[in-house]
Amino acid sequence: MFRTLIVLALGVLLWHPADAQTHVGTVSFNGRSVPLPPGEWRQVATTTTTRQLAGGGGVGGRNAQLALLRVASGRVTGLVTIETSVDVSDNMAGWTREPECQRNDIHAVVVESDVQRDQNCWTLNHLVMTRGPNASEFVNTYYAAAAAAGGMPPTMLRVTSRRSDNLHFVTVRYHFAPDHARFAPATEGWRENPWHRDRLDGSRSAYVAALRTWAPAAHAAVLRGFRGGSVTPLTEP
């Protein structure tokens, strides 16, 4: 069960468990609909930040972030984080590209476009769920919520969906706990992890393949929401 969170930080909003918003199927954030996998997703943190422009001068505009947790049987089975632009910067130096879309050492990178501020891509990676010493209050907040719900899984599989143009962007990261699919928790580092692409056994390869099959439809649904269209709930990978 969730316990009361008393971590407070400038710009980060938390919810008492009794007041926490929950979402099923989709979530609306900054005027866009974002599709969700099955289950009840509890909103555990949100923040708004001002973009810093390189070289100084001008107003960078604002970004907003939202974190949702899915919990079953006293453990975290999923995490969704959403980041989007709130308003437009007053020059062309607003947001940076999603760096994971340039990687060549992860399970999958599919790029439709990646030119300046026009980026349309999705990726699949495994993520060791440890925080660095400079983690933001937003990240610390959803980790505290996970700790209160049974703990963050040590390794998760993550599908990242990214779309940006000259005016707006959205980045949605879907994290899945392999132990929810009856795999043993993996506590190794990123390169030594059994979920690394070079270390997969047969059953893990099948699970990664299922996520890779799932990701294009999830990305297409995110794109529909980015364009202001309606979205339908996602399936479970």
mmCIF file with all atom_site columns, N, CA and C in Angstrom, residues 157-180:
data_model
loop_
_atom_site.group_PDB
_atom_site.id
_atom_site.type_symbol
_atom_site.label_atom_id
_atom_site.label_alt_id
_atom_site.label_comp_id
_atom_site.label_asym_id
_atom_site.label_entity_id
_atom_site.label_seq_id
_atom_site.pdbx_PDB_ins_code
_atom_site.Cartn_x
_atom_site.Cartn_y
_atom_site.Cartn_z
_atom_site.occupancy
_atom_site.B_iso_or_equiv
_atom_site.pdbx_formal_charge
_atom_site.auth_seq_id
_atom_site.auth_comp_id
_atom_site.auth_asym_id
_atom_site.auth_atom_id
_atom_site.pdbx_PDB_model_num
ATOM 1  N N  . LEU A 1 157 ? 12.401 -3.105  -18.151 1.00 0.00 ? 157 LEU A N  1
ATOM 2  C CA . LEU A 1 157 ? 12.476 -2.951  -19.601 1.00 0.00 ? 157 LEU A CA 1
ATOM 3  C C  . LEU A 1 157 ? 11.679 -1.706  -19.971 1.00 0.00 ? 157 LEU A C  1
ATOM 4  N N  . ARG A 1 158 ? 12.260 -0.853  -20.808 1.00 0.00 ? 158 ARG A N  1
ATOM 5  C CA . ARG A 1 158 ? 11.659 0.448   -21.088 1.00 0.00 ? 158 ARG A CA 1
ATOM 6  C C  . ARG A 1 158 ? 11.493 0.686   -22.581 1.00 0.00 ? 158 ARG A C  1
ATOM 7  N N  . VAL A 1 159 ? 10.279 1.049   -22.965 1.00 0.00 ? 159 VAL A N  1
ATOM 8  C CA . VAL A 1 159 ? 10.006 1.526   -24.316 1.00 0.00 ? 159 VAL A CA 1
ATOM 9  C C  . VAL A 1 159 ? 9.837  3.037   -24.237 1.00 0.00 ? 159 VAL A C  1
ATOM 10 N N  . THR A 1 160 ? 10.638 3.766   -25.006 1.00 0.00 ? 160 THR A N  1
ATOM 11 C CA . THR A 1 160 ? 10.567 5.226   -25.062 1.00 0.00 ? 160 THR A CA 1
ATOM 12 C C  . THR A 1 160 ? 9.962  5.644   -26.390 1.00 0.00 ? 160 THR A C  1
ATOM 13 N N  . SER A 1 161 ? 8.929  6.480   -26.320 1.00 0.00 ? 161 SER A N  1
ATOM 14 C CA . SER A 1 161 ? 8.269  7.015   -27.515 1.00 0.00 ? 161 SER A CA 1
ATOM 15 C C  . SER A 1 161 ? 8.482  8.519   -27.532 1.00 0.00 ? 161 SER A C  1
ATOM 16 N N  . ARG A 1 162 ? 9.052  9.018   -28.627 1.00 0.00 ? 162 ARG A N  1
ATOM 17 C CA . ARG A 1 162 ? 9.422  10.435  -28.714 1.00 0.00 ? 162 ARG A CA 1
ATOM 18 C C  . ARG A 1 162 ? 8.898  11.056  -30.009 1.00 0.00 ? 162 ARG A C  1
ATOM 19 N N  . ARG A 1 163 ? 8.268  12.210  -29.858 1.00 0.00 ? 163 ARG A N  1
ATOM 20 C CA . ARG A 1 163 ? 7.868  13.006  -31.025 1.00 0.00 ? 163 ARG A CA 1
ATOM 21 C C  . ARG A 1 163 ? 8.064  14.470  -30.699 1.00 0.00 ? 163 ARG A C  1
ATOM 22 N N  . SER A 1 164 ? 8.715  15.192  -31.614 1.00 0.00 ? 164 SER A N  1
ATOM 23 C CA . SER A 1 164 ? 8.872  16.632  -31.447 1.00 0.00 ? 164 SER A CA 1
ATOM 24 C C  . SER A 1 164 ? 8.808  17.306  -32.800 1.00 0.00 ? 164 SER A C  1
ATOM 25 N N  . ASP A 1 165 ? 8.394  18.559  -32.794 1.00 0.00 ? 165 ASP A N  1
ATOM 26 C CA . ASP A 1 165 ? 8.457  19.398  -33.984 1.00 0.00 ? 165 ASP A CA 1
ATOM 27 C C  . ASP A 1 165 ? 8.921  20.781  -33.541 1.00 0.00 ? 165 ASP A C  1
ATOM 28 N N  . ASN A 1 166 ? 8.766  21.791  -34.378 1.00 0.00 ? 166 ASN A N  1
ATOM 29 C CA . ASN A 1 166 ? 9.248  23.125  -34.037 1.00 0.00 ? 166 ASN A CA 1
ATOM 30 C C  . ASN A 1 166 ? 8.471  23.768  -32.902 1.00 0.00 ? 166 ASN A C  1
ATOM 31 N N  . LEU A 1 167 ? 7.298  23.237  -32.586 1.00 0.00 ? 167 LEU A N  1
ATOM 32 C CA . LEU A 1 167 ? 6.444  23.891  -31.588 1.00 0.00 ? 167 LEU A CA 1
ATOM 33 C C  . LEU A 1 167 ? 6.333  23.115  -30.286 1.00 0.00 ? 167 LEU A C  1
ATOM 34 N N  . HIS A 1 168 ? 6.289  21.805  -30.354 1.00 0.00 ? 168 HIS A N  1
ATOM 35 C CA . HIS A 1 168 ? 5.990  21.022  -29.162 1.00 0.00 ? 168 HIS A CA 1
ATOM 36 C C  . HIS A 1 168 ? 6.783  19.715  -29.169 1.00 0.00 ? 168 HIS A C  1
ATOM 37 N N  . PHE A 1 169 ? 6.796  19.053  -28.021 1.00 0.00 ? 169 PHE A N  1
ATOM 38 C CA . PHE A 1 169 ? 7.369  17.712  -27.966 1.00 0.00 ? 169 PHE A CA 1
ATOM 39 C C  . PHE A 1 169 ? 6.641  16.899  -26.897 1.00 0.00 ? 169 PHE A C  1
ATOM 40 N N  . VAL A 1 170 ? 6.753  15.583  -27.009 1.00 0.00 ? 170 VAL A N  1
ATOM 41 C CA . VAL A 1 170 ? 6.302  14.673  -25.959 1.00 0.00 ? 170 VAL A CA 1
ATOM 42 C C  . VAL A 1 170 ? 7.252  13.487  -25.933 1.00 0.00 ? 170 VAL A C  1
ATOM 43 N N  . THR A 1 171 ? 7.618  13.065  -24.740 1.00 0.00 ? 171 THR A N  1
ATOM 44 C CA . THR A 1 171 ? 8.418  11.864  -24.534 1.00 0.00 ? 171 THR A CA 1
ATOM 45 C C  . THR A 1 171 ? 7.697  11.011  -23.499 1.00 0.00 ? 171 THR A C  1
ATOM 46 N N  . VAL A 1 172 ? 7.318  9.806   -23.892 1.00 0.00 ? 172 VAL A N  1
ATOM 47 C CA . VAL A 1 172 ? 6.633  8.887   -22.982 1.00 0.00 ? 172 VAL A CA 1
ATOM 48 C C  . VAL A 1 172 ? 7.529  7.673   -22.794 1.00 0.00 ? 172 VAL A C  1
ATOM 49 N N  . ARG A 1 173 ? 7.774  7.307   -21.549 1.00 0.00 ? 173 ARG A N  1
ATOM 50 C CA . ARG A 1 173 ? 8.629  6.162   -21.239 1.00 0.00 ? 173 ARG A CA 1
ATOM 51 C C  . ARG A 1 173 ? 7.792  5.140   -20.468 1.00 0.00 ? 173 ARG A C  1
ATOM 52 N N  . TYR A 1 174 ? 7.636  3.979   -21.078 1.00 0.00 ? 174 TYR A N  1
ATOM 53 C CA . TYR A 1 174 ? 6.884  2.878   -20.471 1.00 0.00 ? 174 TYR A CA 1
ATOM 54 C C  . TYR A 1 174 ? 7.875  1.874   -19.887 1.00 0.00 ? 174 TYR A C  1
ATOM 55 N N  . HIS A 1 175 ? 7.852  1.726   -18.565 1.00 0.00 ? 175 HIS A N  1
ATOM 56 C CA . HIS A 1 175 ? 8.749  0.799   -17.882 1.00 0.00 ? 175 HIS A CA 1
ATOM 57 C C  . HIS A 1 175 ? 7.947  -0.425  -17.410 1.00 0.00 ? 175 HIS A C  1
ATOM 58 N N  . PHE A 1 176 ? 8.483  -1.617  -17.661 1.00 0.00 ? 176 PHE A N  1
ATOM 59 C CA . PHE A 1 176 ? 7.831  -2.851  -17.245 1.00 0.00 ? 176 PHE A CA 1
ATOM 60 C C  . PHE A 1 176 ? 8.786  -3.659  -16.369 1.00 0.00 ? 176 PHE A C  1
ATOM 61 N N  . ALA A 1 177 ? 8.248  -4.212  -15.278 1.00 0.00 ? 177 ALA A N  1
ATOM 62 C CA . ALA A 1 177 ? 9.048  -5.013  -14.357 1.00 0.00 ? 177 ALA A CA 1
ATOM 63 C C  . ALA A 1 177 ? 9.061  -6.458  -14.831 1.00 0.00 ? 177 ALA A C  1
ATOM 64 N N  . PRO A 1 178 ? 10.217 -7.010  -15.189 1.00 0.00 ? 178 PRO A N  1
ATOM 65 C CA . PRO A 1 178 ? 10.247 -8.400  -15.657 1.00 0.00 ? 178 PRO A CA 1
ATOM 66 C C  . PRO A 1 178 ? 9.761  -9.400  -14.613 1.00 0.00 ? 178 PRO A C  1
ATOM 67 N N  . ASP A 1 179 ? 9.954  -9.088  -13.317 1.00 0.00 ? 179 ASP A N  1
ATOM 68 C CA . ASP A 1 179 ? 9.505  -10.041 -12.304 1.00 0.00 ? 179 ASP A CA 1
ATOM 69 C C  . ASP A 1 179 ? 7.985  -10.177 -12.299 1.00 0.00 ? 179 ASP A C  1
ATOM 70 N N  . HIS A 1 180 ? 7.265  -9.172  -12.844 1.00 0.00 ? 180 HIS A N  1
ATOM 71 C CA . HIS A 1 180 ? 5.815  -9.288  -12.995 1.00 0.00 ? 180 HIS A CA 1
ATOM 72 C C  . HIS A 1 180 ? 5.473  -10.393 -13.988 1.00 0.00 ? 180 HIS A C  1
#
